[in-house]
Structures are given as structure tokens and as C-alpha cells.
Amino acid sequence: MRQSILKERIATLRRNLQRANAASEKKLKFTHITVEDEPWIRAFNEIRSNSATDLEQLEALDTALTLGNLDQSNAWQRYSEIECLSEEVFRECLEVLGGLVFRDMKLDDQICLFADELIKECAQSVGKLPTIVIPSPGGVPPVDMRRVAHIRFPEWDVWTLPLVAHEYGRVAIVETEQANKFAAEVARKAHATLVADPAVSPEDVEQRVRMLLADAFATFTNGPAYACALLLLRLDMVDPSPASRELVRQRADMVKGIVDALDSHNLIETHVHRELMSCWEQAVESVPPTGAAEADPLASLALEPAVVYAYLKRAFYPSAAYTSEDWSIAMHWGSEWIEQLDNGDAPSVPADLLRKHRLRDALNASWYVRIQRPDWEKQGAGVTRVLGQAIIDLRSTGGGSGGVPGTSRPPGGG
């Protein structure tokens, strides 16, 4: 009997999916991580569920092929589709297992613990479940339903910490019915009205829309700290691709617009946003222009930040939004640190720290200082770590609403 290459491929893919399934069921023990924690359980459950689904589809294909219900051409097409889905399972399995090992070795200098807390704050404020956080290389492809957020190597410091809110935002939007419908509807209307290349698919438009909405969510929940991290440390303005540059422009415009909407008393504009946008515009103007390449077909996609902001307020709990009152806390703490620096003192944990305060308050306070004092970068990282840990400790110990003595003297680096 002639050997079937397709049958051999099906058998190999079956074995690989079974391995991924088995890996997700394996009892893992680590020194510094409890894999039984809820976010990790959900991540492994999703890997197990997806691998089981792919196995079912593979078995159905094998059966149909054996019974002669599919011709070879259609069978190969179906196999290719299942293989593509399986690659996502294999990649996520490897990322989760590798991330666990990395975190247990503490090679990320514990920054993932702060990312856990930041995502937990976001999740609690919108009434959803948190995702897990793992260190990873850059360029991780965005997939809305994956319950994994990434800290990119080597960006393991408090300054890039707000960026994990973007990845969680993609999940939160998908899992919030009202927000998810809004994203799909905006994408549908945009695709129908865009003056674009006919080859641009509805999926291309929706991916761009969800990227921008995740930026809006991250700014909406974490305030200027996200805007500063994204504009100063992440967005790539020098990419020669017109499409990449247009995406950068659209993301910057969205974040700027959401900050403007949050800033009901013009405090952020006065103390941070004006300087931030000035730095951004100066950098954009200094970047060499692109060549005469084909224009980005999605360049005319327009999402009005004020409309997005209003919809986010309706879709999520009031506690999710970063407010002028929250910014007042950041200014107060940041001003204390600047005064201590001017006096030659080591910046300390604020004496008025309360259980209601969040990690985002510490991040915004530190960015408030860094925008005014660029040399704050190294010392500020240490100060922010100490304050962030104090916030986490105060919340976890169930202490009262009284202040925490501001005597901590943080290390200079971070």
C-alpha cells in the first residue's frame, strides 16, 4: 500500500499536540512561584483546551480522509489550517513554561511581580480576571484572547512597566461585551468607509482598531505613566515602512487624546503632557523621511479619542478611570521627592501612603519627576520599586488606613 505523506503529517501533528497537552497537565514545582495560583491555572487550562480542540479537528480530518469523504486537495488545505492553529498552542506552551523557569530564577529582577500587581489592579477595576506575566523577547504577535502579558527583554524596569496595561487591555476589551461590540462595530464601519487598497481585509482593519483601543484602555486606566512609557521608550519612529510610521502616528494621537480627556483640570497638561508632546514632536521632526514607498492603506483610519474615552467610561466601572484626583496624588508625591532632592536628602516613601493607593500612583509620581528631571532615571527606578513594594505590602497585610512612615531609603539603581 502506498505511503500517504498527508497521513504521516497528521500522525506527527497528533503526537506534537499530545505532547503539548501533556506538558500543560504536568505538575510543576518551583522555588519562588506557585503554579497553582489562579492566573497560571487558567493559562495552562487554555493551552490544554486549545490543544484538545485541535486534536479533535485533526481526528475528524483523519477520519474523513480514511472514509474517502475528502479529496486530497481539500484535505491538505484543512490540514494546513489545523497546523497553523497548532503552532499557536506550541508557541504559548513554550512561552509559559519558559517564562515560569525564568521567573523562578529571578532573572527579571522581580519586575514581573510588579507587572502582576499592575495587571491585577487593572483587572479588579474592570471586574475581570488578571492575566499572567512572563519575560519574553520583543515582537510577540498580538492575539486578543491569549491570557499572557509580556515584559520584553531587556526592558525589565519600572519605566516600561505601564506598557503591560496595553496587552491586558486587549484581553479586557474582548472579554467585556459592550467594549468588544464597540471594537467590532468601529472596525466594520471603518472598513466600509476607508479609502484603502481593496486588498485590505476586514481583519486587517479590526486588528488596527483593537491596537488603538488597547492604547486607549491603557491610558484610561494608568494615566500619563502609560503615555510617557509608550512615547518616550517604545514607539519606533524610524521604521522605514510607511505603514509602521502611520501606526505610530495613530497610536500617539490616540494616547494624547485620551490624556486630554482625562485631564479635566489641565493639571496633566501643565506639569507633564505639554513637555512630553514637545519632546515627541521634536523627535518626529528630526527623523529622516521615508522614501517614495506605497502609502499605508490604513492611514486614513480615524478614531476620535474623545468618543473612545466616553465609550470606555460607559463600558467599564468608574474605578477603572485615571482621574484628576489620582494625578493630584502623583504630583504631591513627586513634588515631595523633588524637594528632597533639592535639599540633598534621599527620597523616601510618602508618609501619607494609604491602602487605597495603587501601583499606578507610584509610577505616575515617578514619571512626574522624570519629565522634569531627566537625571532621575536611575535613582527614580529604585525609589519607585521601594514605594511600589510598600503599596503591595500595605494592601496584602490588611493594615488600617493610617500612613506608612516615610523612612525607607531606596537603592540608587533599578
Short mmCIF file of N, CA and C in Angstrom, two decimals, residues 330-348 365 368-369 372-373 376 379:
data_model
loop_
_atom_site.label_atom_id
_atom_site.label_comp_id
_atom_site.label_asym_id
_atom_site.label_seq_id
_atom_site.Cartn_x
_atom_site.Cartn_y
_atom_site.Cartn_z
N ALA A 330 -0.10 61.87 42.42
CA ALA A 330 1.20 61.76 41.75
C ALA A 330 2.00 63.06 41.88
N MET A 331 1.34 64.19 41.67
CA MET A 331 2.03 65.48 41.79
C MET A 331 2.52 65.71 43.22
N HIS A 332 1.68 65.34 44.19
CA HIS A 332 2.05 65.53 45.59
C HIS A 332 3.29 64.72 45.95
N TRP A 333 3.28 63.44 45.62
CA TRP A 333 4.43 62.60 45.91
C TRP A 333 5.66 63.04 45.12
N GLY A 334 5.45 63.32 43.83
CA GLY A 334 6.57 63.74 43.00
C GLY A 334 7.19 65.04 43.49
N SER A 335 6.36 65.98 43.90
CA SER A 335 6.86 67.26 44.41
C SER A 335 7.66 67.06 45.68
N GLU A 336 7.22 66.12 46.54
CA GLU A 336 7.98 65.82 47.76
C GLU A 336 9.37 65.29 47.41
N TRP A 337 9.42 64.41 46.40
CA TRP A 337 10.70 63.84 46.01
C TRP A 337 11.62 64.93 45.44
N ILE A 338 11.06 65.83 44.64
CA ILE A 338 11.88 66.92 44.08
C ILE A 338 12.42 67.80 45.20
N GLU A 339 11.57 68.09 46.17
CA GLU A 339 12.02 68.91 47.31
C GLU A 339 13.12 68.21 48.09
N GLN A 340 12.97 66.90 48.29
CA GLN A 340 14.02 66.14 49.00
C GLN A 340 15.32 66.15 48.21
N LEU A 341 15.22 66.01 46.89
CA LEU A 341 16.42 66.06 46.05
C LEU A 341 17.10 67.41 46.15
N ASP A 342 16.29 68.49 46.12
CA ASP A 342 16.85 69.85 46.21
C ASP A 342 17.54 70.09 47.55
N ASN A 343 17.05 69.40 48.58
CA ASN A 343 17.62 69.56 49.92
C ASN A 343 18.79 68.62 50.17
N GLY A 344 19.09 67.80 49.16
CA GLY A 344 20.19 66.85 49.33
C GLY A 344 19.81 65.61 50.11
N ASP A 345 18.51 65.36 50.31
CA ASP A 345 18.04 64.20 51.05
C ASP A 345 17.70 63.06 50.10
N ALA A 346 17.73 61.84 50.61
CA ALA A 346 17.33 60.68 49.82
C ALA A 346 15.80 60.61 49.78
N PRO A 347 15.19 60.55 48.61
CA PRO A 347 13.73 60.45 48.52
C PRO A 347 13.22 59.23 49.28
N SER A 348 12.11 59.40 49.98
CA SER A 348 11.59 58.34 50.84
C SER A 348 10.15 58.00 50.48
N ALA A 365 3.81 59.16 39.78
CA ALA A 365 4.61 60.10 40.56
C ALA A 365 6.06 60.13 40.06
N TYR A 368 6.30 61.86 36.77
CA TYR A 368 6.16 63.30 37.01
C TYR A 368 7.53 63.92 37.28
N VAL A 369 8.34 63.22 38.07
CA VAL A 369 9.68 63.73 38.37
C VAL A 369 10.60 63.59 37.16
N GLN A 372 10.55 66.24 34.50
CA GLN A 372 11.18 67.49 34.91
C GLN A 372 12.68 67.33 35.19
N ARG A 373 13.05 66.13 35.61
CA ARG A 373 14.45 65.87 35.97
C ARG A 373 14.92 64.60 35.25
N TRP A 376 16.77 61.73 36.87
CA TRP A 376 16.05 60.96 37.88
C TRP A 376 15.95 59.48 37.49
N GLN A 379 18.03 56.76 39.86
CA GLN A 379 17.60 56.84 41.25
C GLN A 379 16.09 56.63 41.36
#
